Amino acid sequence: MTVTIDVIETQPLWGTFERHREHLFDQFRIVPWVADSGLAPEDLARAVDDYLAAHPDEPRVVQKANVLRIIMTRGQIALDPLDWYADKLNHGHLVAKLNRRWLREAESTVIRQEAGWFHTAYRIGLAKGGLDTGHVSPGWENMFRGGLSGLIAQARAQREAAGDGATPEQLAFWEALEIVYSAAIALSRRFAALAYQLADRYPEHRARLVAVARVCDQVPERAPRTLHEALQFAWFMHELIEMEGERVRSAGHFDRLFLPYYTADLAAGRLTRDQAKELIKHLWFKHYARTRGRENGKNYCLGGQYRDGSEVVNELTYLALEAYEELGTPDPKLSVRFTPNTPDTLYRRVADLIRRGQSAFVLMNDVPAVEALVKRGKTVEDARAYLPIGCYEPAVDGKEVGCTMNLTLNLAKALEYALHDGRDVLSGQQIGPHTGELSTVTTFEALYDAYTTQLDTILDRCVRYIAAHEHEWPRINPSPLIAGTIDDCIARGKDIGQGGAHYNAVGCVGMGLANVVDGLLALQQAVFEEGRFTLAEVVAALDANFRGHEPMRQYLLNRVPKWGNNDPRSDALARRIADHYCAKVHTYSNARGGPCQAALFSLDYQWRLGRATAALPDGRKARESLSPGVGAMTGRDRAGVTALLQSVTQLDFTQTPNGSVLDVTLHPSAVSGEEGLAAFVALIKRFFAQGGYAIQFNVFDVATLREAQRHPERHASLQIRVTGWSVYFTALSAHEQEQFIARYAHTG
């Protein structure tokens, strides 16, 4: 169908977002499904079951493609006349249920032994992990270049070129691509037809509905030509890929990806700056309407550099920040990349937003991020094109399947096991290897060796479990929708779970670093240097959770240097521990032919895994939270934020290609006024200049949080950065609020 792109009318289309905001907030909760547009979920489920029963021997990827086809071509759809985007497909989460069924089959058969061990590991607070299909990003530019019809043409060309030399797996993969992309095009045409129908039914919204119909006639079949088409294409594929079974944890390098469409629209007079901003707000608000603030946020990237090293920051960067400010929601979240050439204007704009309460930012330093990726085999050009996936875990845009959260490992458990000959204290199970009774540990180096032996052995077992899952990925969750967008999958005829992507990584996240540093240093000083306590006495106190041993606990807490205070001994030990962990992770390869990559952060696992961790020699009691991020244990960075930054930047972040982050809380008085803003910017720049990787901020005082507890209605918009995402403080439970306040009470 040939479409003429007209100048979009200025009234009554535009300037209505705030008027309709409450209605749009309910767009995923109250959906006007068109009954005769397709099958309801229960009928779709029967159609899917009938297909699977009739085709039990088809390759799994073809089965998955046909299930998606049935849903996209036969499921009910809906459109909202007040919405600029077409996205409502009543799929009933049927694909997610199918993926879970296939996962259960794998865990009960081929990976049963490893799965049993790892389920125990999670229950006792040692580790969380498995097959990570939740940290991916499609190849946005590959999709945009020729539309889905272009990807279909590529798959056909590869099949023809391979001829008789193609394997059955390759043929199945290329067939699956054609099935799903043809179905996606058909779905978009269904949306276009519905939009035209609704335009006749709702003449007061005709202009918008016709615009939506024209956009759906163009994309995703063909390449987008306008900002509206590009945004619809991206959102449409986001929704379909998430339905397929992957969490799209990066929605793209926004100011780089969409700039050509934005500038072309302005030049042609198709959009004004404010109209473009309204399109962005409508799209970004969908994320918050979908999660209602209860999930960990969708990541958009701003700033950074192009593949040739030139600066990305442009007019769209600032328009996006303006839209974000006006939305005032914690979802989506923004990752802002900084280079040595980033203009001060961007530093000041972002810092100002943060100090005024919009905390859903992570600030990333391109210098160590790019170098870390290059060290793990990426070209420098590809490394410059990284996207923060999830929270702050980088992967090469359009070329890498990073699986950045395959493993989260509690480093403090290795210290617990080193002090108990491999025994998990709270469960009583023998989890780690036998590294010797306490009587055999007579020097600090012997203790450190026991710690690293426990850590290395645990890592071996965890990586084995991940590999077992990854071997089954093609059967657990075949992924043709996303795979065809990633470089080399079509050329190789391989799904992402088969190693089809250009780069294939596995993320291994270490958390609780500060507890290990503080605990080992406490034992080094109090036991092996001063002889104040014997090792047996300390372990007895730990086993008693310090009951009857409070003087010892106070000594360990307050008389031994703590990580995060610019103390040379603790800083050196932190570097030693972190270097060992990263080096060990980097000895492993994954089942898809790529490397395992180290990270140091915690997300919310300092609470989850901390609840099952015994008392530690740093003075932390059993079941309390572990240390957050890559910084000091809560309340122990007593020398101030400058000292904290000095300690953290002693670590080598070029050894954490899977990411890291420092959490910093500032009192509002420290960043108020022009002088405070300048100081805030200087702090960020100092962290980056010293080699820091990523940093995120909260700016508040505890009194404000207490006031919000008493009068939540007065503080409904109070955002806090919980970990890799932000939430409204008043949306937390009372227990979660108290945990958060306790974490930051020392800031005043």
XYZ file of C-alpha atoms in Angstrom:
748
model
C 0.000 0.000 0.000
C 1.429 3.401 -0.997
C 1.157 6.005 1.737
C 1.610 9.739 1.405
C 3.066 11.292 4.551
C 1.118 14.503 5.151
C 1.839 17.294 7.596
C 0.188 16.157 10.814
C -2.544 18.519 12.006
C -1.700 20.518 15.122
C -5.204 20.412 16.631
C -6.833 18.584 18.252
C -4.063 15.983 18.126
C -1.428 17.636 20.264
C -1.005 18.943 23.777
C -3.441 16.430 25.248
C -1.132 14.074 27.142
C -1.666 15.581 30.595
C -5.408 15.805 30.027
C -5.537 12.088 29.196
C -2.813 10.928 31.589
C -5.138 9.204 34.062
C -6.889 7.370 31.248
C -3.563 6.299 29.712
C -2.356 5.069 33.091
C -5.060 2.382 32.948
C -4.385 1.389 29.340
C -3.074 -2.077 30.262
C -5.543 -2.635 33.093
C -8.731 -1.723 31.253
C -8.408 -2.855 27.639
C -11.343 -2.502 25.190
C -10.795 -5.807 23.409
C -12.687 -5.989 20.131
C -14.592 -9.233 20.560
C -14.886 -10.071 16.878
C -11.267 -9.167 16.094
C -9.982 -12.621 17.003
C -9.903 -15.431 19.519
C -10.044 -14.826 23.259
C -7.153 -16.360 25.272
C -9.014 -19.547 26.207
C -9.792 -20.214 22.543
C -6.252 -19.319 21.527
C -4.975 -21.798 24.100
C -7.022 -24.557 22.492
C -5.709 -23.604 19.055
C -2.134 -23.713 20.342
C -2.670 -27.059 22.056
C -4.250 -28.493 18.916
C -1.290 -27.376 16.829
C 1.298 -28.807 19.240
C -0.588 -32.098 19.477
C -0.701 -32.376 15.688
C 2.984 -31.502 15.192
C 4.916 -33.172 18.034
C 7.982 -33.909 15.909
C 8.540 -30.499 14.365
C 11.767 -28.745 15.405
C 11.213 -26.816 18.609
C 12.017 -23.465 16.972
C 9.381 -24.118 14.289
C 6.874 -25.113 16.962
C 7.578 -21.857 18.792
C 7.267 -19.843 15.577
C 3.908 -21.383 14.766
C 2.595 -20.797 18.276
C 3.550 -17.142 17.868
C 1.930 -17.127 14.421
C -1.348 -18.437 15.803
C -1.393 -15.770 18.500
C -0.402 -12.870 16.226
C -2.766 -13.745 13.400
C -5.764 -14.992 15.398
C -5.669 -13.301 18.818
C -7.979 -10.475 19.843
C -6.623 -6.949 19.446
C -7.555 -3.483 20.669
C -6.729 0.158 19.968
C -7.278 3.232 22.109
C -8.336 6.330 20.151
C -6.332 8.464 22.603
C -3.126 6.489 22.043
C -0.507 7.130 19.384
C 0.658 3.494 19.351
C -0.826 0.128 18.360
C 0.150 -2.618 20.792
C -2.758 -4.438 22.449
C -2.757 -8.190 21.655
C -4.742 -10.470 23.957
C -2.174 -13.273 24.093
C -3.093 -14.570 27.543
C 0.591 -15.171 28.394
C 0.334 -18.443 26.493
C 3.936 -18.336 25.302
C 5.242 -17.739 28.818
C 3.293 -20.775 30.008
C 4.731 -22.860 27.185
C 8.273 -21.722 27.976
C 7.789 -22.647 31.635
C 6.537 -26.082 30.606
C 9.585 -26.680 28.454
C 11.842 -25.473 31.282
C 10.232 -27.896 33.740
C 10.751 -30.729 31.271
C 14.457 -29.903 30.987
C 14.961 -29.507 34.735
C 13.277 -32.827 35.437
C 15.412 -34.721 32.920
C 18.686 -33.632 31.335
C 19.726 -31.016 33.917
C 18.047 -32.563 36.916
C 21.185 -33.094 39.036
C 22.602 -29.614 38.509
C 19.193 -28.006 38.976
C 18.704 -29.729 42.327
C 22.032 -28.483 43.659
C 21.423 -24.940 42.491
C 17.922 -24.738 43.921
C 19.530 -25.588 47.265
C 22.156 -22.905 46.653
C 19.460 -20.273 46.237
C 17.497 -21.431 49.267
C 20.564 -21.116 51.519
C 21.523 -17.689 50.161
C 24.586 -18.746 48.189
C 23.601 -17.860 44.635
C 20.795 -17.046 42.230
C 20.995 -17.931 38.583
C 20.135 -20.094 35.644
C 19.148 -19.444 32.076
C 18.970 -15.675 31.637
C 16.683 -14.667 28.798
C 15.723 -11.547 30.727
C 18.652 -9.299 29.836
C 18.690 -8.841 26.094
C 18.206 -6.115 23.537
C 17.329 -6.689 19.875
C 19.244 -5.263 16.954
C 17.220 -2.102 16.547
C 19.201 -0.760 13.588
C 19.077 -4.126 11.823
C 15.286 -4.043 12.091
C 14.993 -0.442 10.995
C 17.319 -0.837 8.014
C 14.917 -2.804 5.830
C 11.974 -3.634 8.042
C 10.917 -7.192 8.760
C 10.526 -7.843 5.056
C 14.244 -7.176 4.764
C 15.001 -9.770 7.437
C 12.761 -12.277 5.654
C 14.687 -11.620 2.444
C 17.987 -12.198 4.253
C 16.778 -15.529 5.653
C 15.605 -16.673 2.214
C 18.897 -15.627 0.628
C 20.899 -17.570 3.205
C 18.747 -20.646 2.701
C 19.206 -20.486 -1.059
C 22.956 -19.877 -0.773
C 23.388 -22.815 1.602
C 21.577 -25.196 -0.726
C 22.139 -28.860 0.056
C 24.863 -27.927 2.542
C 22.405 -26.525 5.058
C 21.867 -28.498 8.248
C 18.361 -29.403 9.446
C 18.847 -26.970 12.339
C 19.672 -24.124 9.955
C 16.705 -24.864 7.727
C 14.395 -24.929 10.737
C 15.751 -21.606 11.987
C 15.353 -19.806 8.661
C 11.847 -21.246 8.303
C 10.954 -20.017 11.787
C 12.130 -16.491 10.976
C 9.908 -16.286 7.929
C 6.947 -17.585 9.933
C 7.249 -15.117 12.810
C 8.123 -12.041 10.773
C 5.316 -12.692 8.305
C 2.946 -13.069 11.254
C 4.197 -9.834 12.818
C 3.555 -7.988 9.552
C 0.077 -9.511 9.435
C -0.579 -8.350 12.994
C 0.408 -4.795 12.122
C -1.935 -4.866 9.138
C -4.708 -6.005 11.474
C -3.989 -2.983 13.656
C -4.078 -0.713 10.600
C -7.452 -2.103 9.515
C -8.855 -1.679 13.025
C -7.566 1.891 13.208
C -9.355 2.776 9.968
C -12.563 1.188 11.315
C -12.334 3.113 14.578
C -11.644 6.334 12.686
C -15.123 6.036 11.168
C -16.626 5.170 14.556
C -14.910 7.995 16.474
C -14.753 10.989 14.120
C -13.485 13.228 16.927
C -10.322 11.075 17.017
C -10.165 10.399 13.301
C -6.940 12.299 12.648
C -4.979 10.357 15.248
C -6.434 6.989 14.264
C -5.687 7.549 10.586
C -2.132 8.519 11.524
C -1.797 5.283 13.517
C -3.217 3.272 10.606
C -0.769 4.782 8.149
C 2.131 4.064 10.483
C 1.033 0.436 10.871
C 0.779 0.105 7.102
C 4.457 1.068 6.850
C 6.090 -0.617 9.842
C 7.271 -3.130 10.768
C 7.043 -4.467 7.203
C 9.237 -1.745 5.747
C 11.858 0.654 7.050
C 10.564 3.572 9.134
C 10.706 7.050 7.596
C 9.443 9.227 10.442
C 9.913 9.457 14.194
C 6.385 8.157 14.779
C 7.049 5.152 12.540
C 10.384 4.431 14.210
C 8.911 4.655 17.707
C 5.953 2.433 16.736
C 8.333 -0.103 15.145
C 10.485 -0.218 18.276
C 7.545 -0.508 20.668
C 5.748 -3.085 18.519
C 8.825 -5.329 18.448
C 9.466 -4.721 22.138
C 6.032 -6.106 22.925
C 6.351 -9.105 20.608
C 9.836 -10.067 21.813
C 8.712 -9.886 25.436
C 5.746 -12.082 24.533
C 8.191 -14.510 22.914
C 9.984 -14.967 26.240
C 12.805 -12.429 26.385
C 12.813 -9.376 28.630
C 13.945 -6.416 26.543
C 16.017 -4.799 29.271
C 17.386 -2.085 27.018
C 14.992 -0.216 24.791
C 17.828 1.263 22.776
C 20.389 4.053 22.493
C 17.617 6.592 22.211
C 19.347 9.793 21.100
C 21.517 7.930 18.594
C 18.890 5.561 17.210
C 16.043 8.022 16.723
C 17.957 11.208 15.863
C 17.803 10.767 12.041
C 14.009 10.444 12.120
C 13.594 13.384 14.484
C 15.762 15.730 12.432
C 14.116 14.643 9.170
C 10.661 15.327 10.598
C 11.661 18.790 11.773
C 13.257 19.615 8.433
C 10.196 18.446 6.489
C 7.731 20.205 8.774
C 6.044 16.940 9.747
C 6.563 17.539 13.468
C 7.445 20.347 15.811
C 9.774 19.881 18.755
C 6.844 19.809 21.191
C 4.953 17.281 19.095
C 7.986 15.006 19.030
C 8.203 15.335 22.796
C 4.576 14.335 23.146
C 5.164 11.204 21.070
C 8.062 10.324 23.380
C 5.978 10.922 26.493
C 3.143 8.738 25.213
C 5.619 5.936 24.537
C 7.638 6.181 27.741
C 4.524 6.443 29.884
C 3.545 2.997 28.642
C 6.352 1.471 30.679
C 5.029 2.982 33.890
C 1.421 2.180 33.008
C 2.447 -1.431 32.414
C 4.435 -1.902 35.656
C 2.613 0.695 37.791
C 5.957 1.162 39.553
C 6.166 -2.426 40.764
C 8.997 -3.715 38.575
C 12.602 -2.763 37.989
C 12.205 -0.409 35.082
C 12.938 -0.270 31.371
C 16.334 1.108 30.418
C 16.900 3.773 27.775
C 20.416 4.977 26.999
C 21.486 8.562 26.320
C 24.829 10.143 25.517
C 28.040 8.239 24.919
C 29.692 7.940 21.545
C 29.330 6.643 18.024
C 31.395 3.742 16.737
C 33.992 6.185 15.405
C 34.426 7.782 18.834
C 32.546 11.006 18.124
C 30.115 12.355 20.700
C 26.439 11.364 20.516
C 24.975 14.155 22.680
C 22.558 16.143 20.525
C 19.268 18.015 20.532
C 17.295 14.798 21.009
C 19.293 14.045 24.177
C 17.950 17.172 25.829
C 14.450 16.736 24.430
C 14.358 13.244 25.943
C 15.464 14.623 29.319
C 12.786 17.290 29.088
C 10.128 14.678 28.359
C 11.416 12.573 31.224
C 11.270 15.501 33.622
C 7.679 16.256 32.672
C 6.639 12.612 33.066
C 8.092 12.429 36.583
C 7.836 8.623 36.713
C 10.445 6.113 37.937
C 9.880 3.923 34.887
C 11.475 4.023 32.394
C 14.939 4.622 33.804
C 17.777 6.362 32.020
C 21.395 5.308 31.641
C 23.488 8.301 30.680
C 26.907 7.578 29.194
C 29.722 10.082 29.661
C 32.963 10.383 27.718
C 35.947 12.727 28.208
C 34.297 14.988 25.607
C 30.789 15.124 27.057
C 29.678 18.766 27.385
C 29.205 20.278 30.833
C 25.636 21.078 29.840
C 24.702 17.407 30.049
C 26.433 16.931 33.402
C 24.555 19.896 34.834
C 21.206 18.897 33.358
C 21.347 15.362 34.715
C 22.716 16.406 38.115
C 19.972 19.007 38.433
C 17.261 16.453 37.715
C 18.701 14.064 40.288
C 18.989 16.678 43.020
C 15.366 17.696 42.397
C 14.168 14.173 43.074
C 14.286 12.242 39.799
C 16.574 9.444 40.893
C 16.038 6.925 38.080
C 19.430 7.624 36.527
C 22.655 5.687 36.388
C 25.689 7.606 35.173
C 28.232 5.530 33.270
C 31.865 6.186 32.386
C 32.697 5.139 28.838
C 36.451 4.966 29.470
C 36.565 1.814 31.664
C 33.373 0.411 30.125
C 34.817 0.380 26.619
C 38.236 -0.868 27.741
C 36.646 -3.698 29.727
C 34.723 -4.893 26.678
C 37.799 -4.691 24.457
C 39.720 -6.827 26.959
C 37.050 -9.503 26.563
C 37.352 -9.698 22.792
C 35.226 -6.893 21.348
C 36.597 -4.514 18.755
C 36.920 -0.947 19.993
C 34.295 0.169 17.466
C 31.826 -2.411 18.742
C 32.650 -1.638 22.369
C 31.806 2.020 21.810
C 28.356 0.884 20.669
C 27.478 -0.734 24.000
C 24.052 -0.522 25.585
C 23.474 -0.789 29.337
C 21.320 -3.912 29.606
C 19.008 -4.154 32.593
C 20.593 -1.741 35.020
C 24.251 -1.084 34.183
C 25.495 -4.196 32.402
C 26.929 -3.375 28.964
C 26.447 -5.390 25.786
C 27.218 -4.473 22.188
C 24.133 -3.046 20.512
C 22.772 -5.408 17.871
C 25.684 -7.837 18.095
C 25.777 -9.355 21.566
C 23.574 -11.613 23.640
C 24.999 -10.760 27.034
C 22.827 -12.786 29.464
C 24.143 -10.409 32.086
C 22.401 -11.962 35.093
C 23.077 -15.665 34.593
C 24.654 -15.790 38.037
C 24.580 -13.689 41.188
C 27.026 -15.060 43.747
C 27.165 -14.209 47.446
C 30.904 -13.663 48.012
C 30.369 -13.512 51.767
C 29.237 -17.135 51.793
C 32.726 -18.209 50.734
C 34.083 -16.534 53.877
C 31.398 -18.211 55.987
C 32.414 -21.576 54.501
C 36.141 -20.923 54.933
C 35.533 -20.499 58.663
C 33.411 -23.664 58.874
C 35.253 -26.165 56.661
C 32.702 -25.771 53.870
C 29.593 -26.032 56.042
C 26.655 -23.691 55.593
C 25.922 -22.473 59.106
C 22.205 -21.723 59.038
C 21.190 -24.820 57.063
C 23.849 -27.154 58.462
C 24.591 -28.552 54.999
C 28.050 -29.309 53.648
C 28.095 -27.128 50.546
C 31.706 -26.116 50.018
C 34.831 -28.286 50.002
C 36.685 -29.295 53.156
C 39.373 -26.638 53.517
C 40.442 -27.544 57.032
C 39.413 -27.239 60.649
C 40.187 -23.995 62.462
C 43.240 -25.526 64.122
C 44.896 -25.824 60.716
C 44.413 -22.137 59.879
C 47.382 -20.521 61.615
C 48.140 -17.565 59.333
C 46.153 -14.959 57.485
C 47.396 -16.288 54.151
C 46.128 -19.744 55.067
C 42.726 -18.214 55.804
C 42.777 -16.267 52.549
C 43.659 -19.441 50.652
C 40.721 -21.222 52.294
C 38.452 -18.367 51.226
C 39.603 -18.441 47.593
C 39.377 -22.245 47.497
C 35.775 -22.079 48.672
C 34.999 -19.314 46.192
C 36.631 -21.072 43.246
C 34.914 -24.377 43.966
C 31.513 -22.715 44.269
C 32.076 -20.844 41.022
C 32.974 -24.091 39.263
C 29.689 -25.646 40.323
C 27.625 -22.568 39.483
C 29.106 -22.211 36.009
C 28.459 -25.906 35.388
C 24.793 -25.356 36.233
C 24.557 -22.371 33.900
C 26.190 -24.358 31.094
C 23.690 -27.175 31.600
C 20.853 -24.703 31.205
C 22.415 -23.053 28.176
C 22.860 -26.379 26.411
C 19.072 -26.735 26.637
C 18.263 -23.133 25.677
C 17.212 -24.037 22.098
C 14.612 -26.414 23.547
C 13.588 -24.322 26.566
C 13.078 -21.000 24.805
C 13.736 -20.850 21.057
C 13.740 -17.176 20.126
C 13.283 -16.505 16.404
C 11.701 -13.060 16.806
C 14.750 -11.536 18.457
C 17.383 -13.783 16.894
C 16.844 -12.543 13.361
C 17.625 -8.994 14.476
C 21.038 -9.847 15.991
C 24.166 -9.794 13.842
C 25.275 -13.184 12.467
C 22.244 -15.230 13.549
C 20.750 -15.237 10.050
C 24.142 -15.724 8.391
C 24.974 -18.658 10.659
C 21.475 -20.093 10.629
C 21.536 -20.245 14.410
C 19.204 -19.075 17.146
C 20.619 -16.948 19.971
C 20.511 -19.974 22.265
C 22.708 -21.865 19.800
C 25.420 -19.204 19.775
C 24.230 -17.483 16.627
C 25.058 -13.955 17.785
C 28.337 -12.262 16.903
C 29.187 -12.031 20.621
C 27.882 -14.415 23.286
C 28.527 -13.720 26.956
C 27.457 -14.929 30.380
C 27.377 -12.520 33.307
C 28.673 -13.621 36.716
C 27.844 -11.029 39.357
C 29.692 -10.980 42.673
C 28.008 -9.217 45.587
C 28.846 -8.609 49.241
C 32.408 -7.465 48.504
C 32.581 -5.042 51.435
C 31.553 -7.751 53.912
C 34.401 -9.965 52.736
C 36.927 -7.123 52.855
C 35.862 -5.966 56.312
C 35.605 -9.526 57.638
C 39.005 -10.676 56.422
C 40.683 -7.475 57.593
C 39.062 -7.840 61.008
C 40.488 -11.352 61.335
C 43.881 -10.287 60.028
C 44.167 -7.521 62.610
C 42.351 -8.916 65.644
C 43.474 -12.561 65.359
C 46.703 -12.847 63.375
C 48.375 -9.523 64.207
C 47.148 -8.407 67.620
C 46.229 -11.812 69.039
C 43.288 -10.163 70.755
C 41.079 -13.166 69.970
C 41.731 -16.644 68.694
C 40.120 -17.718 65.445
C 38.122 -20.302 67.366
C 36.801 -17.603 69.704
C 35.658 -15.446 66.805
C 33.945 -18.365 65.075
C 32.213 -19.331 68.325
C 30.912 -15.769 68.582
C 29.692 -15.920 64.988
C 27.916 -19.213 65.614
C 26.187 -17.589 68.600
C 25.266 -14.600 66.423
C 27.383 -12.552 68.859
C 25.044 -13.301 71.761
C 27.246 -12.978 74.837
C 30.050 -11.543 72.680
C 28.985 -7.937 72.201
C 32.366 -6.458 73.278
C 34.052 -8.525 70.570
C 31.461 -7.410 68.031
C 31.963 -3.764 68.916
C 35.704 -4.155 68.503
C 35.304 -5.797 65.102
C 32.844 -3.112 64.054
C 34.618 -0.028 65.329
C 38.316 -0.682 65.886
C 39.232 -2.199 62.533
C 39.461 -0.132 59.307
C 36.458 -0.471 57.034
C 36.294 -0.505 53.250
C 35.089 2.789 51.834
C 37.057 5.207 54.010
C 40.211 5.702 51.917
C 42.206 3.345 54.147
C 45.194 1.872 52.266
C 44.996 -1.577 53.895
C 41.314 -2.156 53.241
C 41.598 -0.674 49.759
C 44.468 -3.018 48.885
C 42.584 -6.025 50.242
C 39.452 -5.049 48.303
C 41.487 -4.853 45.113
C 43.026 -8.262 45.829
C 39.661 -9.921 46.464
C 37.979 -8.285 43.465
C 40.875 -9.104 41.139
C 40.784 -12.746 42.193
C 37.055 -13.028 41.613
C 37.184 -11.367 38.198
C 40.203 -13.386 37.071
C 38.522 -16.639 38.097
C 35.315 -15.755 36.252
C 37.321 -14.939 33.148
C 38.792 -18.444 33.010
C 35.397 -19.827 31.997
C 33.723 -20.072 28.623
C 29.989 -20.467 28.185
C 27.981 -23.048 26.292
C 27.391 -20.674 23.366
C 31.086 -20.272 22.585
C 31.694 -16.959 24.334
C 33.251 -15.781 27.593
C 31.956 -15.519 31.117
C 32.230 -11.912 32.273
C 32.600 -10.589 35.810
C 30.533 -7.921 37.528
C 30.438 -6.408 41.014
C 27.043 -5.170 42.190
C 24.150 -6.393 44.298
C 20.780 -5.159 42.979
C 18.392 -6.186 45.767
C 20.197 -9.439 46.499
C 21.934 -7.917 49.521
C 18.587 -8.408 51.231
C 17.459 -11.616 49.527
C 20.710 -13.540 50.008
C 21.565 -11.745 53.226
C 18.510 -13.262 54.912
C 20.168 -16.695 54.640
C 23.739 -15.663 55.475
C 25.221 -16.325 58.917
C 26.984 -13.771 61.121
C 30.262 -12.516 59.684
C 33.517 -11.350 61.286
C 32.919 -7.773 60.135
C 30.354 -7.516 62.941
C 27.303 -8.067 60.776
C 24.717 -10.279 62.471
C 23.046 -13.281 60.864
C 20.261 -12.653 58.363
C 21.003 -8.930 58.093
C 21.485 -7.220 54.756
C 24.814 -7.557 52.990
C 26.685 -4.628 51.458
C 25.048 -2.741 48.569
C 26.616 -2.324 45.143
C 30.380 -2.053 45.040
C 30.571 0.393 47.943
C 30.935 0.233 51.693
C 28.742 -1.760 54.021
C 25.757 0.317 55.079
C 26.744 2.967 57.619
C 30.468 2.260 57.535
C 31.616 4.912 55.048
C 32.131 7.368 57.886
C 34.887 9.428 56.292
C 32.537 10.989 53.757
C 31.697 10.636 50.106
C 35.104 11.785 48.833
C 36.828 9.031 50.803
C 34.255 6.521 49.564
C 34.985 7.447 45.962
C 38.715 7.250 46.616
C 38.384 3.697 47.952
C 36.063 2.420 45.251
C 38.202 3.764 42.428
C 41.136 1.704 43.666
C 39.364 -1.221 41.997
C 40.167 -2.019 38.372
C 36.859 -1.642 36.571
C 38.349 -2.726 33.270
C 38.081 -6.189 34.869
C 34.296 -5.913 35.292
C 32.999 -6.044 31.702
C 29.595 -7.105 32.986
C 29.211 -3.946 35.042
C 29.453 -2.413 38.472
C 27.863 0.471 40.327
C 28.433 2.679 43.349
C 25.415 3.869 45.349
C 25.812 7.344 46.865
C 23.370 9.240 49.050
C 23.693 13.003 49.424
C 21.932 15.394 51.769
C 19.911 18.036 49.895
C 21.921 20.817 51.528
C 25.106 19.508 49.884
C 23.781 20.067 46.369
C 21.507 23.091 46.752
C 21.936 26.280 44.792
C 24.447 27.014 42.060
C 27.368 26.196 44.342
C 25.818 22.860 45.237
C 25.162 21.992 41.605
C 28.771 22.790 40.713
C 29.963 20.600 43.590
C 27.680 17.773 42.460
C 29.039 17.904 38.909
C 32.609 18.034 40.228
C 31.957 14.918 42.314
C 30.720 12.990 39.275
C 33.659 14.121 37.172
C 36.122 13.172 39.890
C 34.679 9.678 40.117
C 35.015 9.248 36.362
C 38.504 10.778 36.201
C 39.706 8.283 38.816
C 38.432 5.340 36.784
C 35.025 4.795 38.375
C 32.592 2.758 36.301
C 28.999 3.698 37.146
C 27.377 5.718 39.891
C 23.808 6.362 41.022
C 22.451 8.797 43.584
C 19.750 9.416 46.113
C 19.324 12.987 47.356
C 17.135 13.263 50.457
C 17.176 13.499 54.220
C 15.755 10.870 56.537
C 13.349 13.408 58.021
C 11.639 13.672 54.643
C 11.239 9.899 54.465
C 9.726 9.811 57.957
C 7.356 12.593 56.954
C 6.365 10.576 53.876
C 5.577 7.594 56.105
C 3.271 9.731 58.221
C 1.655 11.596 55.334
C 2.027 9.547 52.139
C -0.554 11.663 50.350
C 1.797 14.662 50.558
C 4.758 12.770 49.098
C 3.215 10.674 46.334
C 5.909 11.770 43.851
C 8.926 11.106 46.128
C 11.269 8.872 44.104
C 14.089 6.825 45.611
C 16.798 4.776 43.936
C 16.439 1.330 45.520
C 19.211 -0.352 43.557
C 19.345 -0.590 39.757
C 15.914 0.999 39.531
C 13.776 3.633 41.221
C 10.356 3.507 42.854
C 7.979 5.865 44.596
C 8.833 5.683 48.294
C 5.179 5.598 49.315
C 4.593 2.550 47.085
C 6.895 0.425 49.258
C 5.574 -1.698 52.105
C 6.192 -0.464 55.651
C 8.913 -3.102 56.076
C 10.620 -2.090 52.834
C 10.473 1.558 53.862
C 12.158 0.763 57.182
C 14.866 -1.254 55.430
C 15.574 1.640 53.110
C 15.678 4.203 55.916
C 18.023 2.010 57.969
C 20.331 1.751 54.983
C 20.714 5.523 54.747
C 20.132 6.724 58.306
C 23.797 7.692 58.691
C 23.487 10.317 55.939
C 21.346 12.531 58.140
